[in-house]
Short mmCIF file of C-alpha atoms in Angstrom, two decimals:
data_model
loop_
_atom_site.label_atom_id
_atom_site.label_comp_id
_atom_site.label_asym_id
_atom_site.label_seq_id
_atom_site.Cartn_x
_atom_site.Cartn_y
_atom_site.Cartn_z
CA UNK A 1 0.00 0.00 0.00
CA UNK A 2 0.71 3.57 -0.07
CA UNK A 3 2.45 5.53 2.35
CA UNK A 4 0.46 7.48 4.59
CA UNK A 5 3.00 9.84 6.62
CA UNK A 6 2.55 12.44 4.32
CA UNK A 7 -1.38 12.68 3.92
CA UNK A 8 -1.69 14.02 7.23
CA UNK A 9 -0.22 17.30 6.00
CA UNK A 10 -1.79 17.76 2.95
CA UNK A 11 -5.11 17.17 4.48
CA UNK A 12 -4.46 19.47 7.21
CA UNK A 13 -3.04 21.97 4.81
CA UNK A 14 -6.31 21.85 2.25
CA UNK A 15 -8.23 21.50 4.87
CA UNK A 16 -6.62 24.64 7.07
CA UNK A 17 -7.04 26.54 3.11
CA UNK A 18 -10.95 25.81 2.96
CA UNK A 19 -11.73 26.39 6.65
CA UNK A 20 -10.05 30.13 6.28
CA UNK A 21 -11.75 30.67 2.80
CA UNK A 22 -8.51 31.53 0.94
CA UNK A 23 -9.66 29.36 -1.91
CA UNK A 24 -12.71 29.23 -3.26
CA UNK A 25 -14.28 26.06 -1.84
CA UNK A 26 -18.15 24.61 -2.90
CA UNK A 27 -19.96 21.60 -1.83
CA UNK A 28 -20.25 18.95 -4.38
CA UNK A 29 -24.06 19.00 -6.06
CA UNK A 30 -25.30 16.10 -6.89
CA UNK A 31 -28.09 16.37 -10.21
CA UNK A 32 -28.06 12.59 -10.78
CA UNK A 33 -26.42 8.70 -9.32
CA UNK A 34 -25.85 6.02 -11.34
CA UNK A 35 -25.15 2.28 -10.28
CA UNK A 36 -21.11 1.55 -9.42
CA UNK A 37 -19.48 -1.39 -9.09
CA UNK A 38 -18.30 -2.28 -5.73
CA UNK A 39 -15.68 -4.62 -7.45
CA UNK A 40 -13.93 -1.58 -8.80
CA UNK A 41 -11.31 -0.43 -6.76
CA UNK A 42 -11.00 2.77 -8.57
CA UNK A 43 -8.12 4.20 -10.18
CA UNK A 44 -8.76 5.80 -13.38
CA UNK A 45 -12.31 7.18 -14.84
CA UNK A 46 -13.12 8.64 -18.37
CA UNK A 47 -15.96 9.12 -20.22
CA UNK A 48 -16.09 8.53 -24.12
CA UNK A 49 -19.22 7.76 -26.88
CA UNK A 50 -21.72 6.64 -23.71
CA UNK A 51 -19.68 4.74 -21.90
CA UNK A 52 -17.64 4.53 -19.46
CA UNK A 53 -14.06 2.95 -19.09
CA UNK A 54 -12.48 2.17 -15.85
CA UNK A 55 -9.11 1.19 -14.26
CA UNK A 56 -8.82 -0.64 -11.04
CA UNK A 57 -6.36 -1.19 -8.91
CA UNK A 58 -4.90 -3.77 -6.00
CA UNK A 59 -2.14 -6.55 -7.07
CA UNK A 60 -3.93 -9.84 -8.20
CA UNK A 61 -7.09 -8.23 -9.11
CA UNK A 62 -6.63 -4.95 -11.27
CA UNK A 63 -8.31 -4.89 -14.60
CA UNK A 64 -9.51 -2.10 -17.05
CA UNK A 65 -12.82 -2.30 -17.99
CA UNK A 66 -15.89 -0.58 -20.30
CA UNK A 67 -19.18 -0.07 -18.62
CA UNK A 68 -22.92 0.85 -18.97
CA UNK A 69 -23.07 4.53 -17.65
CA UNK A 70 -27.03 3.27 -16.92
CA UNK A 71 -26.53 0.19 -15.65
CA UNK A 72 -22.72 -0.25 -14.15
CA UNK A 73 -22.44 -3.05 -15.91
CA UNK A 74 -19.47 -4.28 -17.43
CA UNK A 75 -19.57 -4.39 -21.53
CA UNK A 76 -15.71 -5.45 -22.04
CA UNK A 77 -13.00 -6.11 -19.77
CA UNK A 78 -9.16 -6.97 -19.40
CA UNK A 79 -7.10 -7.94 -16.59
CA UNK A 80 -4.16 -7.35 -15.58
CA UNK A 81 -1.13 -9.24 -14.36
CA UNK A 82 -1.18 -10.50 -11.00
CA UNK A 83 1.68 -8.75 -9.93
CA UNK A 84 0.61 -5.57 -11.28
CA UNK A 85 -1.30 -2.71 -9.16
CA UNK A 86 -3.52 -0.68 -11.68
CA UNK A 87 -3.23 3.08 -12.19
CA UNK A 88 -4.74 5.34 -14.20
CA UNK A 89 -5.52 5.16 -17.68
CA UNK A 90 -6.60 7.76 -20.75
CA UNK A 91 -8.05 7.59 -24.25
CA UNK A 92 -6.29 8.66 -27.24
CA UNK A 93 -7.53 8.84 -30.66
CA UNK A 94 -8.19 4.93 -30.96
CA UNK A 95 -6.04 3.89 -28.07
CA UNK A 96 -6.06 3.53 -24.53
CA UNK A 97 -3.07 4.05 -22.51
CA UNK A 98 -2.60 2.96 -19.21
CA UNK A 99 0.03 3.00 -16.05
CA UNK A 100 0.70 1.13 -13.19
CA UNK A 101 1.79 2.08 -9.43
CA UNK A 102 5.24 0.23 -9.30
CA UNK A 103 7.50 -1.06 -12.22
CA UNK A 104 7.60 1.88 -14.50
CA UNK A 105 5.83 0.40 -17.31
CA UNK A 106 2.88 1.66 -18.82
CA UNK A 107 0.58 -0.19 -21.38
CA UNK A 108 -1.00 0.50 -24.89
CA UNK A 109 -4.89 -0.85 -25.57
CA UNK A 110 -6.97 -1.26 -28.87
CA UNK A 111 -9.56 1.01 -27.14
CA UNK A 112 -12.02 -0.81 -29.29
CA UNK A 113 -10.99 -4.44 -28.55
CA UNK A 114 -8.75 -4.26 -25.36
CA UNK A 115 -6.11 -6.01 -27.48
CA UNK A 116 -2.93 -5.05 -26.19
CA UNK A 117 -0.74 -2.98 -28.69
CA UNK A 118 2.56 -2.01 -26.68
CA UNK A 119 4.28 -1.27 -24.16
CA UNK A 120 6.03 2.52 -22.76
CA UNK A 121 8.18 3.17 -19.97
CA UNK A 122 8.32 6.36 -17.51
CA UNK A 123 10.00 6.97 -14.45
CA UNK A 124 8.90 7.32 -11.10
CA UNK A 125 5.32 6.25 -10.01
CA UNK A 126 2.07 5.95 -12.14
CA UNK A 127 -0.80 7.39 -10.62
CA UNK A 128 -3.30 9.04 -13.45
CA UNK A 129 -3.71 10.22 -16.54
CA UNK A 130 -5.42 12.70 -18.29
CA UNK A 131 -5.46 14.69 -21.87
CA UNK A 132 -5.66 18.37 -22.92
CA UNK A 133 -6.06 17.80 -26.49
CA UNK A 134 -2.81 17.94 -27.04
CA UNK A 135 -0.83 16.15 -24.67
CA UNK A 136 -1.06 13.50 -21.99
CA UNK A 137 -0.77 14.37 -18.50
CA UNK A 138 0.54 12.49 -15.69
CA UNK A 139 0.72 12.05 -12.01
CA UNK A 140 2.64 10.55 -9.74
CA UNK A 141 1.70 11.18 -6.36
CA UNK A 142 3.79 14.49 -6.04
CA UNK A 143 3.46 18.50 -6.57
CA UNK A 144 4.74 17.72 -10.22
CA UNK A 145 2.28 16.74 -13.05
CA UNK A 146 4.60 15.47 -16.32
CA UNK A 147 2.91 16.21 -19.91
CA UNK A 148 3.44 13.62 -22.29
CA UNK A 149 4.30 13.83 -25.73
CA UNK A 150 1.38 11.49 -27.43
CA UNK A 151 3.28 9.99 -30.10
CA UNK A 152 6.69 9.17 -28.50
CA UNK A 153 5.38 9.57 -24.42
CA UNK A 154 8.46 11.66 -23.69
CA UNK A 155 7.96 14.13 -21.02
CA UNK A 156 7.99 18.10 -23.14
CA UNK A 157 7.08 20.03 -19.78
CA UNK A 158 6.54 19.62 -15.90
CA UNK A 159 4.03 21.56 -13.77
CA UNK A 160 4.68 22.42 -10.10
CA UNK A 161 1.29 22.26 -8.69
CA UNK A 162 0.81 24.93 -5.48
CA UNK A 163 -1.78 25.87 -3.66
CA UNK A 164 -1.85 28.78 -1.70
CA UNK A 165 1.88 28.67 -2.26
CA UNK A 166 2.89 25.79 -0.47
CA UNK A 167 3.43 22.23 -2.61
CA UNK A 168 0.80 19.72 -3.17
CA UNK A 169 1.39 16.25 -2.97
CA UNK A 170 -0.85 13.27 -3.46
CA UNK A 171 -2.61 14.41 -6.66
CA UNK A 172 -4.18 11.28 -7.94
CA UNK A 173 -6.94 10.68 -10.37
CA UNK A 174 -6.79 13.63 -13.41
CA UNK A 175 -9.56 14.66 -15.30
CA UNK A 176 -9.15 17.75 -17.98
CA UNK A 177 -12.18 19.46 -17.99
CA UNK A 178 -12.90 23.05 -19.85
CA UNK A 179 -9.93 24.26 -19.17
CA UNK A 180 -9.22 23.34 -15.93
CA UNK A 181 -6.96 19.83 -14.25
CA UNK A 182 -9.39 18.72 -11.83
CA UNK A 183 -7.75 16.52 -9.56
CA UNK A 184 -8.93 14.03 -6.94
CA UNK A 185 -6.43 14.60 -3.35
CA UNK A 186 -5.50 11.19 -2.31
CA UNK A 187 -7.39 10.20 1.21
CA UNK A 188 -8.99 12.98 1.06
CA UNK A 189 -13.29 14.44 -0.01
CA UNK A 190 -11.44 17.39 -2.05
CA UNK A 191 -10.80 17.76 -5.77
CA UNK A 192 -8.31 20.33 -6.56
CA UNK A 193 -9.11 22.71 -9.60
CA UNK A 194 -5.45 23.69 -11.18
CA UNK A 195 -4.31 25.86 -13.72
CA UNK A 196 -2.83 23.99 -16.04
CA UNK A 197 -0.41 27.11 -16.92
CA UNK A 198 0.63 28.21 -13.51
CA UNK A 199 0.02 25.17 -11.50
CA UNK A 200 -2.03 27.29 -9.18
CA UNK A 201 -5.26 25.90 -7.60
CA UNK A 202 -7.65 27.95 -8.12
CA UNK A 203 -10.58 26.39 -5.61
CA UNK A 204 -11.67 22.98 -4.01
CA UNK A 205 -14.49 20.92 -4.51
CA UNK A 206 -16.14 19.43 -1.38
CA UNK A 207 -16.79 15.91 -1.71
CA UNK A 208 -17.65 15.58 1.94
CA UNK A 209 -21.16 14.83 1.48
CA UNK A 210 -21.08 12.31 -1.26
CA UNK A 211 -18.79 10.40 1.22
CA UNK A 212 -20.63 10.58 3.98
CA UNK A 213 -24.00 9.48 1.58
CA UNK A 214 -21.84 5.72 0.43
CA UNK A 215 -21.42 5.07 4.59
CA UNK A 216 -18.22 3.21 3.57
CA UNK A 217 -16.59 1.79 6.74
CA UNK A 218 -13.00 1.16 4.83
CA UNK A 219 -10.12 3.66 4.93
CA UNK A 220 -9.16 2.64 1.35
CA UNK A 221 -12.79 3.70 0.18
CA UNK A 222 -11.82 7.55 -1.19
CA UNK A 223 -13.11 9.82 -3.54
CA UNK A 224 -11.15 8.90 -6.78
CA UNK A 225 -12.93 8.62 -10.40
CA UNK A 226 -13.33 11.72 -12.42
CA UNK A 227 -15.05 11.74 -15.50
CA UNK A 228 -16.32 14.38 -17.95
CA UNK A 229 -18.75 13.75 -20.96
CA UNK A 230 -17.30 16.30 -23.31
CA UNK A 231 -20.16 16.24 -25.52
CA UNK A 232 -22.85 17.06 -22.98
CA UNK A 233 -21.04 19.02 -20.52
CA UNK A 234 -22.21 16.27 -17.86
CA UNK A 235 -19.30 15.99 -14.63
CA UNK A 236 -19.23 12.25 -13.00
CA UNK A 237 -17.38 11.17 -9.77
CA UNK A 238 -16.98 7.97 -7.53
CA UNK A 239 -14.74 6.38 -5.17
CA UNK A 240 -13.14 3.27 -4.52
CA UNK A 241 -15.54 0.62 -4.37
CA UNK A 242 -18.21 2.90 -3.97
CA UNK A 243 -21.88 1.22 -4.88
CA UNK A 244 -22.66 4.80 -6.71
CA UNK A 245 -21.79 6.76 -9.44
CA UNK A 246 -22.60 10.55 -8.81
CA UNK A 247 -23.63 13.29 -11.25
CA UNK A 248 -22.75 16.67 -9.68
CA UNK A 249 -22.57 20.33 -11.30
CA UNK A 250 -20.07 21.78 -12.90
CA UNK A 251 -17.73 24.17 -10.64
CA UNK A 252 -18.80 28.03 -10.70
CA UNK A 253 -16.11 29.83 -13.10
CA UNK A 254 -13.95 32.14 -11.40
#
C-alpha cells in the first residue's frame, strides 16, 4: 500500500485553506447517481461515446474495464497481471493508454478491442492520466504533473502544482475538464481545480457529502474517479468501491 506519513499534512493543509476561505471552496451538487461497481477499486475514470471505461487497482485483481453509464455493468473487460497494481488510464484517438503504481511500465490498448498494442516506460510512479487535447498528462503522487508527448510519451514540460503557495502532494486521479486539471487529493473528499499554466489551484471541490451518503466503513474507500462527458457538458465522480456513481454540477467559473 501507499504511504500514509505524508497525507496528514496535505489534508491538514487543504483542509486549514478551505476552513479560512482563501480558496474558493463549494460543496459537491449532486443532479443525478448512477449504479457503481463495488468490485472496482478505482483508479482511473473517463468518459467517451456513452460509456464509461475504468481502471482498477490492487495486485492480483486490477483490470480495465468498459461499462454501462445506466446500468454499471461491465460491456468489455481486461485484466491485468497478478503482480501488477492498476493506475490510471486515458483515451487517445483509438487507443487507450494505461500505467501502473510500481514497475515503470505503462501499457497501450486497442480502445475498441482491449487487445494489447505495446508497451512505454516512464519513471517514477504511475498514478493518473489525463489529456488536454494535445498532450497526456501524468501524475505521480507528487506536486509535479509530467505532460506527455502522445506519439513518443516523452515528457515536453513539468508543472509544479501549489496551492496557496505551499506544494501539493498526493494528486491522484486527473480529469481535464474546460480548461481546468481537476484533480482528486489522495485520502482525502477534495478535488483540486489547477491551472494547467501556472500550476495554481484555483478552488476545491467538497466531496464531503457524497462520502458521507456511500457510509463506507473502509479507509481505502476515497473519492477517486473523475469523468467528464465532453459532448454534454455532464461531470461524473466515484470512489473506490463505492456502490454509486454521482452526477454533480459543474464548478462556478472564477
Amino acid at each position: 500500500m501507499r504511504c500514509y506519513g505524508p497525507v496528514l499534512a496535505v489534508l491538514l493543509t487543504l483542509t486549514s485553506v478551505a476552513a479560512n476561505a482563501a480558496l474558493p471552496t463549494e460543496p459537491a451538487q449532486v443532479v443525478r447517481t448512477y449504479p457503481h461497481s463495488t468490485d472496482s477499486f478505482t483508479e482511473g475514470l473517463l468518459f467517451r461515446d456513452g460509456f464509461l471505461y475504468e481502471s482498477t487497482g490492487r495486485e492480483g485483481r486490477s483490470f480495465i474495464r468498459k461499462a454501462s453509464l445506466a446500468t454499471g455493468r461491465t460491456v468489455k473487460s481486461v485484466a491485468l497481471p497478478p503482480g501488477v497494481f492498476g493506475e490510471g488510464i486515458v483515451d487517445w484517438k483509438d487507443q487507450l493508454f494505461s500505467v501502473v503504481w510500481h514497475g515503470g511500465v505503462g501499457t497501450r490498448w486497442s480502445l475498441k478491442s482491449f487487445r494489447k498494442l505495446g508497451t512505454f516506460r516512464y519513471s517514477g510512479e504511475g498514478w493518473s492520466m489525463t489529456s488536454d487535447g494535445r498532450n497526456i498528462i501524468l501524475s505521480d503522487g507528487t506536486p509535479a504533473l509530467r505532460f506527455l508527448d502522445p506519439a513518443t510519451l516523452k515528457v515536453v514540460r513539468t508543472l509544479n502544482v501549489t496551492a496557496e503557495g505551499r506544494p501539493l502532494r498526493q494528486i491522484n486521479e486527473l480529469e481535464y475538464v474546460r480548461g481546468e486539471i481537476l484533480a482528486n487529493i489522495w485520502l482525502t473528499n477534495f478535488i483540486a481545480r489547477i491551472d494547467p499554466a501556472t500550476g495554481r489551484v484555483k478552488g476545491l471541490i467538497d466531496l464531503g457529502a457524497l462520502s458521507a451518503r456511500i457510509g463506507a466503513t473502509d479507509p481505502d474507500a476515497v473519492p477517486n474517479g473523475i469523468a467528464f462527458d465532453k459532448a454534454t457538458g455532464r461531470l461524473f465522480v466515484t470512489g473506490k468501491n463505492w456502490p454509486m456513481l454521482f452526477q454533480i454540477k459543474l464548478p462556478t467559473a472564477h
